[in-house]
mmCIF file of C-alpha atoms in Angstrom:
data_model
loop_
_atom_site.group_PDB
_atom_site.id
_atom_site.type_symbol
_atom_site.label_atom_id
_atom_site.label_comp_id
_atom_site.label_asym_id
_atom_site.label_seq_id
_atom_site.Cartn_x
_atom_site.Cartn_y
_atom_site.Cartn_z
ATOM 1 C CA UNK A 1187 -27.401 -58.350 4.605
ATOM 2 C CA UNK A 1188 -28.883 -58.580 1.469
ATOM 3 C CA UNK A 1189 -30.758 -61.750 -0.118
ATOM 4 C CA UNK A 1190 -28.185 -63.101 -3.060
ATOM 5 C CA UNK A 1191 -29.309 -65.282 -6.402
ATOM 6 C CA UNK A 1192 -26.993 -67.369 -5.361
ATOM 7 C CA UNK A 1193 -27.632 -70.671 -8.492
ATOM 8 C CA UNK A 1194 -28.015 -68.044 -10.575
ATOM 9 C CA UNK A 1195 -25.329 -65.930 -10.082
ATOM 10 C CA UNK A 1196 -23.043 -69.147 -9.684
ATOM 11 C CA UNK A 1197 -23.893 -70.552 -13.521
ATOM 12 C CA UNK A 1198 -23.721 -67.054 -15.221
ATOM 13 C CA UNK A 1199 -20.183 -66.026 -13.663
ATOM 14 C CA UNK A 1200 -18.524 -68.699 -15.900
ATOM 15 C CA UNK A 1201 -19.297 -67.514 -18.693
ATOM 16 C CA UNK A 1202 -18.440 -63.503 -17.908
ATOM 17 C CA UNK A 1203 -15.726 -62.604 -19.644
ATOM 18 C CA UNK A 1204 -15.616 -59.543 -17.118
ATOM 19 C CA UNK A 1205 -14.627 -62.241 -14.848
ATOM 20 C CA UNK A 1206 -11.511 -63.834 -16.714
ATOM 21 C CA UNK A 1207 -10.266 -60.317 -17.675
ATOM 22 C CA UNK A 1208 -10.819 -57.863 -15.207
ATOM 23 C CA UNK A 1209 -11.593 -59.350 -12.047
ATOM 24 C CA UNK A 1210 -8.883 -62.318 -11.978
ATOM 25 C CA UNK A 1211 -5.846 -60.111 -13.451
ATOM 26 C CA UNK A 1212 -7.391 -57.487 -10.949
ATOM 27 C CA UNK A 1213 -7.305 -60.138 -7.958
ATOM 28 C CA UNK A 1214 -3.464 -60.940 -8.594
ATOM 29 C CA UNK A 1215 -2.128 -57.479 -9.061
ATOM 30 C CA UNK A 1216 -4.098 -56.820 -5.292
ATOM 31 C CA UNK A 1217 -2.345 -59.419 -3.894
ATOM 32 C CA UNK A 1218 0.998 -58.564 -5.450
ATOM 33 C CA UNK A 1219 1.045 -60.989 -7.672
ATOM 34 C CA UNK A 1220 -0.036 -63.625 -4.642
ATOM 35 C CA UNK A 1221 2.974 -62.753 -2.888
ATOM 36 C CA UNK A 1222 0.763 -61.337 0.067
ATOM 37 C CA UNK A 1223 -0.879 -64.931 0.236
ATOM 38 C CA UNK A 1224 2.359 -66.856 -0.224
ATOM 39 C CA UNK A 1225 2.561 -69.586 3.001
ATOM 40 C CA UNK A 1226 -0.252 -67.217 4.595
ATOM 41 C CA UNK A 1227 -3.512 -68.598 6.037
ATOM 42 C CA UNK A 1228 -6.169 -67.114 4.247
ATOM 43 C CA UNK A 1229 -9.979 -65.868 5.096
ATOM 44 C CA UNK A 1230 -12.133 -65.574 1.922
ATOM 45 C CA UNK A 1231 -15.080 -63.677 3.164
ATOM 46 C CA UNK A 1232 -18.085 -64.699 0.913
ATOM 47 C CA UNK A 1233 -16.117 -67.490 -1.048
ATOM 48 C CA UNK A 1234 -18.773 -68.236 -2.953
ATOM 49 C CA UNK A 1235 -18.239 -71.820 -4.743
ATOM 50 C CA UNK A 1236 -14.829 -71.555 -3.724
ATOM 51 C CA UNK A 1237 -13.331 -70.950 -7.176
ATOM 52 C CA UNK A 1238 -10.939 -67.553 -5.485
ATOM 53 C CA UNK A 1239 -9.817 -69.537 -2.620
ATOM 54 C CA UNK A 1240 -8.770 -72.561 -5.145
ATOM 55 C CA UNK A 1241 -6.522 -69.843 -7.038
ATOM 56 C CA UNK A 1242 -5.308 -68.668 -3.705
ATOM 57 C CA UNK A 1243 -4.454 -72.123 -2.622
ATOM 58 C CA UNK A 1244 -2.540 -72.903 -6.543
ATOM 59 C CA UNK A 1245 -0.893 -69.628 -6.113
ATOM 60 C CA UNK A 1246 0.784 -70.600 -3.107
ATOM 61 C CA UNK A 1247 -1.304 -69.976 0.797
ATOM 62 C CA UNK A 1248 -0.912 -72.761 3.137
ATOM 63 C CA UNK A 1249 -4.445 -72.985 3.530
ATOM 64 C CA UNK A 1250 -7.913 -71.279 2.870
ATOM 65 C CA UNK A 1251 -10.940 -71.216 4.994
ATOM 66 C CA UNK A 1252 -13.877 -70.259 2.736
ATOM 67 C CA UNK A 1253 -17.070 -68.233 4.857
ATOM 68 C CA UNK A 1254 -20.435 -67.902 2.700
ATOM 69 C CA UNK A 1255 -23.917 -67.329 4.093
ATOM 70 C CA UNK A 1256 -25.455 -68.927 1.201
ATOM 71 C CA UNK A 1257 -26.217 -72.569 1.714
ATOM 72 C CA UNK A 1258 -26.073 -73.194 -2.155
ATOM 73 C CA UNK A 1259 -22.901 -72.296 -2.736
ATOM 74 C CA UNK A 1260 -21.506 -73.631 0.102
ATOM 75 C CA UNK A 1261 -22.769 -76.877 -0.842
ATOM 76 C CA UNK A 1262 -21.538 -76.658 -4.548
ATOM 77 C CA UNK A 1263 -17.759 -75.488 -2.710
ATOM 78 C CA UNK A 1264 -17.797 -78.162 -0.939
ATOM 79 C CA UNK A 1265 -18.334 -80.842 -3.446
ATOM 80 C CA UNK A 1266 -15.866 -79.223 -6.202
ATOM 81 C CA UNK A 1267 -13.029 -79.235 -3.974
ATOM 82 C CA UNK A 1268 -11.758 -81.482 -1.798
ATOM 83 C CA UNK A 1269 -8.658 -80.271 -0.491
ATOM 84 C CA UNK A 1270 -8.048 -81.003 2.760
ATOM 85 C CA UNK A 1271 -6.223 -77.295 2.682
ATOM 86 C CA UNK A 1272 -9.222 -75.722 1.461
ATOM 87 C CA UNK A 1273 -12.117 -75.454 4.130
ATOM 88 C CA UNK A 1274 -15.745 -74.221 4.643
ATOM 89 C CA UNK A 1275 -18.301 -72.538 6.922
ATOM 90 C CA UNK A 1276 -21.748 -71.585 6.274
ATOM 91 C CA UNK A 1277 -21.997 -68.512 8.145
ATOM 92 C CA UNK A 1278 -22.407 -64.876 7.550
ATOM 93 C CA UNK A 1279 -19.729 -62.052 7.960
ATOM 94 C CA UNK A 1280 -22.166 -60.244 10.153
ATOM 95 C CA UNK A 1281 -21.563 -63.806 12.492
ATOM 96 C CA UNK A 1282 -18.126 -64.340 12.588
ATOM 97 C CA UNK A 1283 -16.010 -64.844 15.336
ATOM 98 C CA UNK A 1284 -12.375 -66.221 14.610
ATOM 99 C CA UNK A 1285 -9.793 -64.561 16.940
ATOM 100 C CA UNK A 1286 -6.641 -63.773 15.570
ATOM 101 C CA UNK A 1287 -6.414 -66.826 13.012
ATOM 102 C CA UNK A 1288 -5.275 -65.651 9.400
ATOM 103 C CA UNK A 1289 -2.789 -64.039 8.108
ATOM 104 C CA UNK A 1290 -4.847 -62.106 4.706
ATOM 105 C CA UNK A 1291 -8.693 -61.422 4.534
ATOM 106 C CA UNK A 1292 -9.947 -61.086 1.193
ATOM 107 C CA UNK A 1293 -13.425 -60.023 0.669
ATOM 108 C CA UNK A 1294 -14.214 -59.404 -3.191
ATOM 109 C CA UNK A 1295 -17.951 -57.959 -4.132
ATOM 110 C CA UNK A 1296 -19.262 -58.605 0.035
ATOM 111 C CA UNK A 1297 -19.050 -55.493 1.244
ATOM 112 C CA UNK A 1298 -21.196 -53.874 -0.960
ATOM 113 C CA UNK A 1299 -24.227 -56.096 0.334
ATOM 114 C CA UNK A 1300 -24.045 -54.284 3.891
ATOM 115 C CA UNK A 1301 -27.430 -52.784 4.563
ATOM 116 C CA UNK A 1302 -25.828 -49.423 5.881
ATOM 117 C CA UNK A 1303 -22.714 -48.041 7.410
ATOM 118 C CA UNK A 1304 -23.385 -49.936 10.920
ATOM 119 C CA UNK A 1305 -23.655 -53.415 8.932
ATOM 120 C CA UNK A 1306 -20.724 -52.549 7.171
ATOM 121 C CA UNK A 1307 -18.621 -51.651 10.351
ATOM 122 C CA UNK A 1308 -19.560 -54.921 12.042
ATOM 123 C CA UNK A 1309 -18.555 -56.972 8.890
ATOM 124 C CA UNK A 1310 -15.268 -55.188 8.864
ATOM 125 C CA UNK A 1311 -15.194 -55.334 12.754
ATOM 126 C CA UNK A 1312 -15.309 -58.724 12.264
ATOM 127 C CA UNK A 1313 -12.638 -59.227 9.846
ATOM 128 C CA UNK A 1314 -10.468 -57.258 11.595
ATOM 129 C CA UNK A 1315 -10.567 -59.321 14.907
ATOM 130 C CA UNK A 1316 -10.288 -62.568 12.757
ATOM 131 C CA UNK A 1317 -6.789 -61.346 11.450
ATOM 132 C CA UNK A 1318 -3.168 -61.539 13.054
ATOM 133 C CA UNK A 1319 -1.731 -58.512 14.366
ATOM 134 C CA UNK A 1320 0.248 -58.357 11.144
ATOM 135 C CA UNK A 1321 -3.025 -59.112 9.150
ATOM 136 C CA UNK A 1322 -3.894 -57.559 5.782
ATOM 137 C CA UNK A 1323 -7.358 -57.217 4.391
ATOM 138 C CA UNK A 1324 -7.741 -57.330 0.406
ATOM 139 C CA UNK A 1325 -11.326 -56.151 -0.671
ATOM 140 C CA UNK A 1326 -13.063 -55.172 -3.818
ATOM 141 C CA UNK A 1327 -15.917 -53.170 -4.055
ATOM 142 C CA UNK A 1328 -17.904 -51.015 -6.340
ATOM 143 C CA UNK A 1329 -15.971 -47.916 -6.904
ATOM 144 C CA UNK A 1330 -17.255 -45.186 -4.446
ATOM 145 C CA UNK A 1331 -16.943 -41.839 -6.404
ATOM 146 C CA UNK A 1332 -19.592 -39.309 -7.674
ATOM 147 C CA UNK A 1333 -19.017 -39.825 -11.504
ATOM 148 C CA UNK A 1334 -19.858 -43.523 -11.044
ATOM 149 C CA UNK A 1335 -21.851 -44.191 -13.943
ATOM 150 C CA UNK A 1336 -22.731 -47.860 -14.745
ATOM 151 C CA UNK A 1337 -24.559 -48.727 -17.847
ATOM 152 C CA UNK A 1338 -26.662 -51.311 -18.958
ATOM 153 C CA UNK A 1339 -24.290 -52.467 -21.868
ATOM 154 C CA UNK A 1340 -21.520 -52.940 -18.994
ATOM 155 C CA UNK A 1341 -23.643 -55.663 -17.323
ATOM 156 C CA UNK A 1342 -24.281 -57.126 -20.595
ATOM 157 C CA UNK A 1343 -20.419 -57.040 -21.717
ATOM 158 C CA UNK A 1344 -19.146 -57.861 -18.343
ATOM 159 C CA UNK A 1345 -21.167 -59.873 -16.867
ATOM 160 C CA UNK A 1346 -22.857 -57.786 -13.798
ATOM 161 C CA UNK A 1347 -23.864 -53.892 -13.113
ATOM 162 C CA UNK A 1348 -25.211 -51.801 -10.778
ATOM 163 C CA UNK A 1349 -28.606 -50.277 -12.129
ATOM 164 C CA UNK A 1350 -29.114 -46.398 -11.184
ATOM 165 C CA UNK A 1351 -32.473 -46.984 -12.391
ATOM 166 C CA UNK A 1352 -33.841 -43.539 -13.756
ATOM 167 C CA UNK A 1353 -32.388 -41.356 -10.681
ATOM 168 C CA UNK A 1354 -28.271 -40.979 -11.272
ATOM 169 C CA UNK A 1355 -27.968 -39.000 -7.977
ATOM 170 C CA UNK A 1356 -25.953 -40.773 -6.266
ATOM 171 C CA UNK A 1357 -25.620 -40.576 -2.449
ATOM 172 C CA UNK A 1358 -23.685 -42.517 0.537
ATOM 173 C CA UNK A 1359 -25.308 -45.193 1.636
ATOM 174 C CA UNK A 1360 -28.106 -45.280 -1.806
ATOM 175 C CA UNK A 1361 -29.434 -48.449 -1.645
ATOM 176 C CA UNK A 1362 -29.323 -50.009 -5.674
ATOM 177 C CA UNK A 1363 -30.078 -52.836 -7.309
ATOM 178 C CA UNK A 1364 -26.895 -54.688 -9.235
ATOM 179 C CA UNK A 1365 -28.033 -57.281 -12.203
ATOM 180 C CA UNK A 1366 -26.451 -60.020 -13.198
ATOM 181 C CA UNK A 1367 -26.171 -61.217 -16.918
ATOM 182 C CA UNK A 1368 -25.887 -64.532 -19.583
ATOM 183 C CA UNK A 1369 -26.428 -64.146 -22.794
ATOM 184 C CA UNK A 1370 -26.845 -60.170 -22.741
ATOM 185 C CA UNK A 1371 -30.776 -60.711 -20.554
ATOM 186 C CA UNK A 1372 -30.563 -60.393 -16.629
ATOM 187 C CA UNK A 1373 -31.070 -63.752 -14.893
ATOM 188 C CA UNK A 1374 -30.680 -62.266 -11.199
ATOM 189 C CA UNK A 1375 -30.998 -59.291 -9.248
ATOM 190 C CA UNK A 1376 -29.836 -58.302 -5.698
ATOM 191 C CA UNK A 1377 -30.070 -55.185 -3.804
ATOM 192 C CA UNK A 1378 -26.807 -53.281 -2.530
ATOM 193 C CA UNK A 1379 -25.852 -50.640 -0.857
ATOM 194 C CA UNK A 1380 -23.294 -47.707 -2.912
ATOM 195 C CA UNK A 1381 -20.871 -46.297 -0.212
ATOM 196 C CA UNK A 1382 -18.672 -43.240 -0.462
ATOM 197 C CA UNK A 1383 -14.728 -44.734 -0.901
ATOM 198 C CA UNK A 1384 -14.193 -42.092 2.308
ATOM 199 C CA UNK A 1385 -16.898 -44.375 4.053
ATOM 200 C CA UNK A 1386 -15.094 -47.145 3.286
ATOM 201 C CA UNK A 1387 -11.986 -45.576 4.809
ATOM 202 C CA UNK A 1388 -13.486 -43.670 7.659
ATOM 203 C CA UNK A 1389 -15.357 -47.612 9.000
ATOM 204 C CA UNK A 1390 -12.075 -49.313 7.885
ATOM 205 C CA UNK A 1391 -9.974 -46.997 10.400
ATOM 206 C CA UNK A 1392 -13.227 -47.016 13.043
ATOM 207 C CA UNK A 1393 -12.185 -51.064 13.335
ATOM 208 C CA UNK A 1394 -9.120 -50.435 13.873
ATOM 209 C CA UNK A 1395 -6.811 -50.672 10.705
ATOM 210 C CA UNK A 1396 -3.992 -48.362 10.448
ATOM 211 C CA UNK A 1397 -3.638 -47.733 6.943
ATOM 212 C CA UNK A 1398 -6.021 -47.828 3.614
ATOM 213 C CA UNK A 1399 -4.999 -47.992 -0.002
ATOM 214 C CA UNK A 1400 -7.249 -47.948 -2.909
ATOM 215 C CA UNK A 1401 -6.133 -49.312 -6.214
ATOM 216 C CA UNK A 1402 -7.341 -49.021 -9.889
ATOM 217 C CA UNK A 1403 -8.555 -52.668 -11.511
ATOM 218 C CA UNK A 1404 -6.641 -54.021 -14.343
ATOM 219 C CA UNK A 1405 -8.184 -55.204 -17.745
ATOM 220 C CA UNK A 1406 -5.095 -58.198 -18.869
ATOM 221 C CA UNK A 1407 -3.148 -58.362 -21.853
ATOM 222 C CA UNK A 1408 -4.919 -61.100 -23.537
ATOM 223 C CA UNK A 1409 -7.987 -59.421 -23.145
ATOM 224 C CA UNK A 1410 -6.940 -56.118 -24.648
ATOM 225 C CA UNK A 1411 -5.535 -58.048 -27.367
ATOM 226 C CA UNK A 1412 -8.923 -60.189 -27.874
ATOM 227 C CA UNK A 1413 -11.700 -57.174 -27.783
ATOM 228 C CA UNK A 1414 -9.376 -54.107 -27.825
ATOM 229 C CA UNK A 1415 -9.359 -51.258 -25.324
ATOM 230 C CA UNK A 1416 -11.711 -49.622 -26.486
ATOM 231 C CA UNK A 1417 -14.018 -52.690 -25.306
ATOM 232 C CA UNK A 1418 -13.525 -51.941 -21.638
ATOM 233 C CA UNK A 1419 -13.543 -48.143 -22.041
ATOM 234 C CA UNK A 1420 -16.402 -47.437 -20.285
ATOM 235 C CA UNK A 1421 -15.680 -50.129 -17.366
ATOM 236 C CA UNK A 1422 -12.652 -47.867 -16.532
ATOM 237 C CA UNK A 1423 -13.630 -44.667 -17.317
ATOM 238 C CA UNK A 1424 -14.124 -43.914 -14.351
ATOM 239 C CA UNK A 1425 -13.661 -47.620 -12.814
ATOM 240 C CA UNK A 1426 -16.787 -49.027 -11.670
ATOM 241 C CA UNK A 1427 -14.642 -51.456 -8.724
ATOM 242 C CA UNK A 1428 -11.522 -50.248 -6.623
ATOM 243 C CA UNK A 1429 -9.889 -52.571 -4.451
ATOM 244 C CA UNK A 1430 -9.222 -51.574 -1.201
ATOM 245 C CA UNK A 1431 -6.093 -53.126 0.850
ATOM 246 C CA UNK A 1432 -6.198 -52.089 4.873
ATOM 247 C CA UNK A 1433 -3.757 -52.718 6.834
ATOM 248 C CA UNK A 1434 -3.725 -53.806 11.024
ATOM 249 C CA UNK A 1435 0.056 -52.276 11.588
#
């Protein structure tokens, strides 16, 4: 898996308005407006500092376990919430081994950082054995299609974005660089890997879910209102994430 900025990263992402207006109205519409988390035990896969499994927690789970390799942000989770609801465990994807425990997976921007396809079929492996037999996993990733076409000014608007570099020939299993921004200059880098969306669904059925679904993001009301569409034109056009729900029945 790839190395991850992760003070960096954590500072910037408050301030990214890509964050409060895509990737949060984005995160409830996956999860049916939380219904699909409502009195459900909860792996978030690469939690971060915690801040997603908080809002999955207010919005209604019984509990949250929170899995990050990072140290850092494990460390800053740890210390912002308390909850004795909301656990944590320093440990990569690549390394877990909870049978059967959780109701809903989510895994937003993880995947991605897979090395290649047999990474990201042990990560999903993974997840998959970690879920009840009714057990739903709720990802997003970096929209897989061969139009993608991230800019610079996305990165500095949004908050993050993937950097083709000089060479836009894109091809499964590319390995890219995604920046993140504050204050329109990049303050961290990490390397990813851009997988076809049929990759994702071909490893996804490979471990063992039944069904896939890919759905667009959502830019919210208040943000439309605030900048105007024509602000996130270019995020959507075609979308740079999709979120993918798989199913285990």
């Amino acid at each position: 898996m790839s190395t991850f900025p992760s003070i960096a990263y954590s500072d910037a992402k408050t301030e990214w308005i890509g964050q409060t207006h895509i990737v949060a109205p984005t995160i409830a519409r996956a999860l049916e407006d939380w219904s699909l988390i409502n009195q459900k035990k909860v792996l978030d896969v690469g939690c971060g500092t915690g801040s997603i499994g908080h809002d999955i927690l207010e919005n209604g789970a019984l509990e949250v376990v929170g899995l990050d390799s990072s140290k850092e942000m494990i460390e800053i989770a740890k210390n912002t919430y308390k909850d004795d609801r909301h656990k944590f465990l320093q440990m990569s994807v690549l390394d877990l081994d909870l049978s059967h425990e959780f109701d809903v997976a989510v895994s937003f921007f993880v995947l991605q950082f897979m090395k290649d396809k047999e990474e990201l079929f042990k990560a999903i492996r993974n997840i998959f054995e970690s879920l009840k037999e009714t057990g739903i996993l709720v990802a997003i990733v970096p929209n897989g299609v061969k139009d993608f076409n991230p800019k610079r000014e996305e990165g500095q608007k949004f908050g993050a974005a993937i950097n083709l570099e000089s060479d836009s020939n894109l091809y499964d299993g590319r390995r890219l660089s995604v920046e993140f921004f504050s204050n329109g200059e990049v303050v961290g880098s990490s390397k990813v890997t851009f997988f076809f969306n049929e990759t994702y669904e071909q490893v996804l059925k490979e471990a063992g879910f039944k069904k896939v679904e890919f759905l667009s993001p959502v830019i919210s009301a208040d943000g439309i209102e605030k900048y105007g569409e024509k602000h996130f034109q270019s995020f959507m056009n075609p979308p740079k994430d999709i979120v993918i729900r798989a199913y285990k029945y």
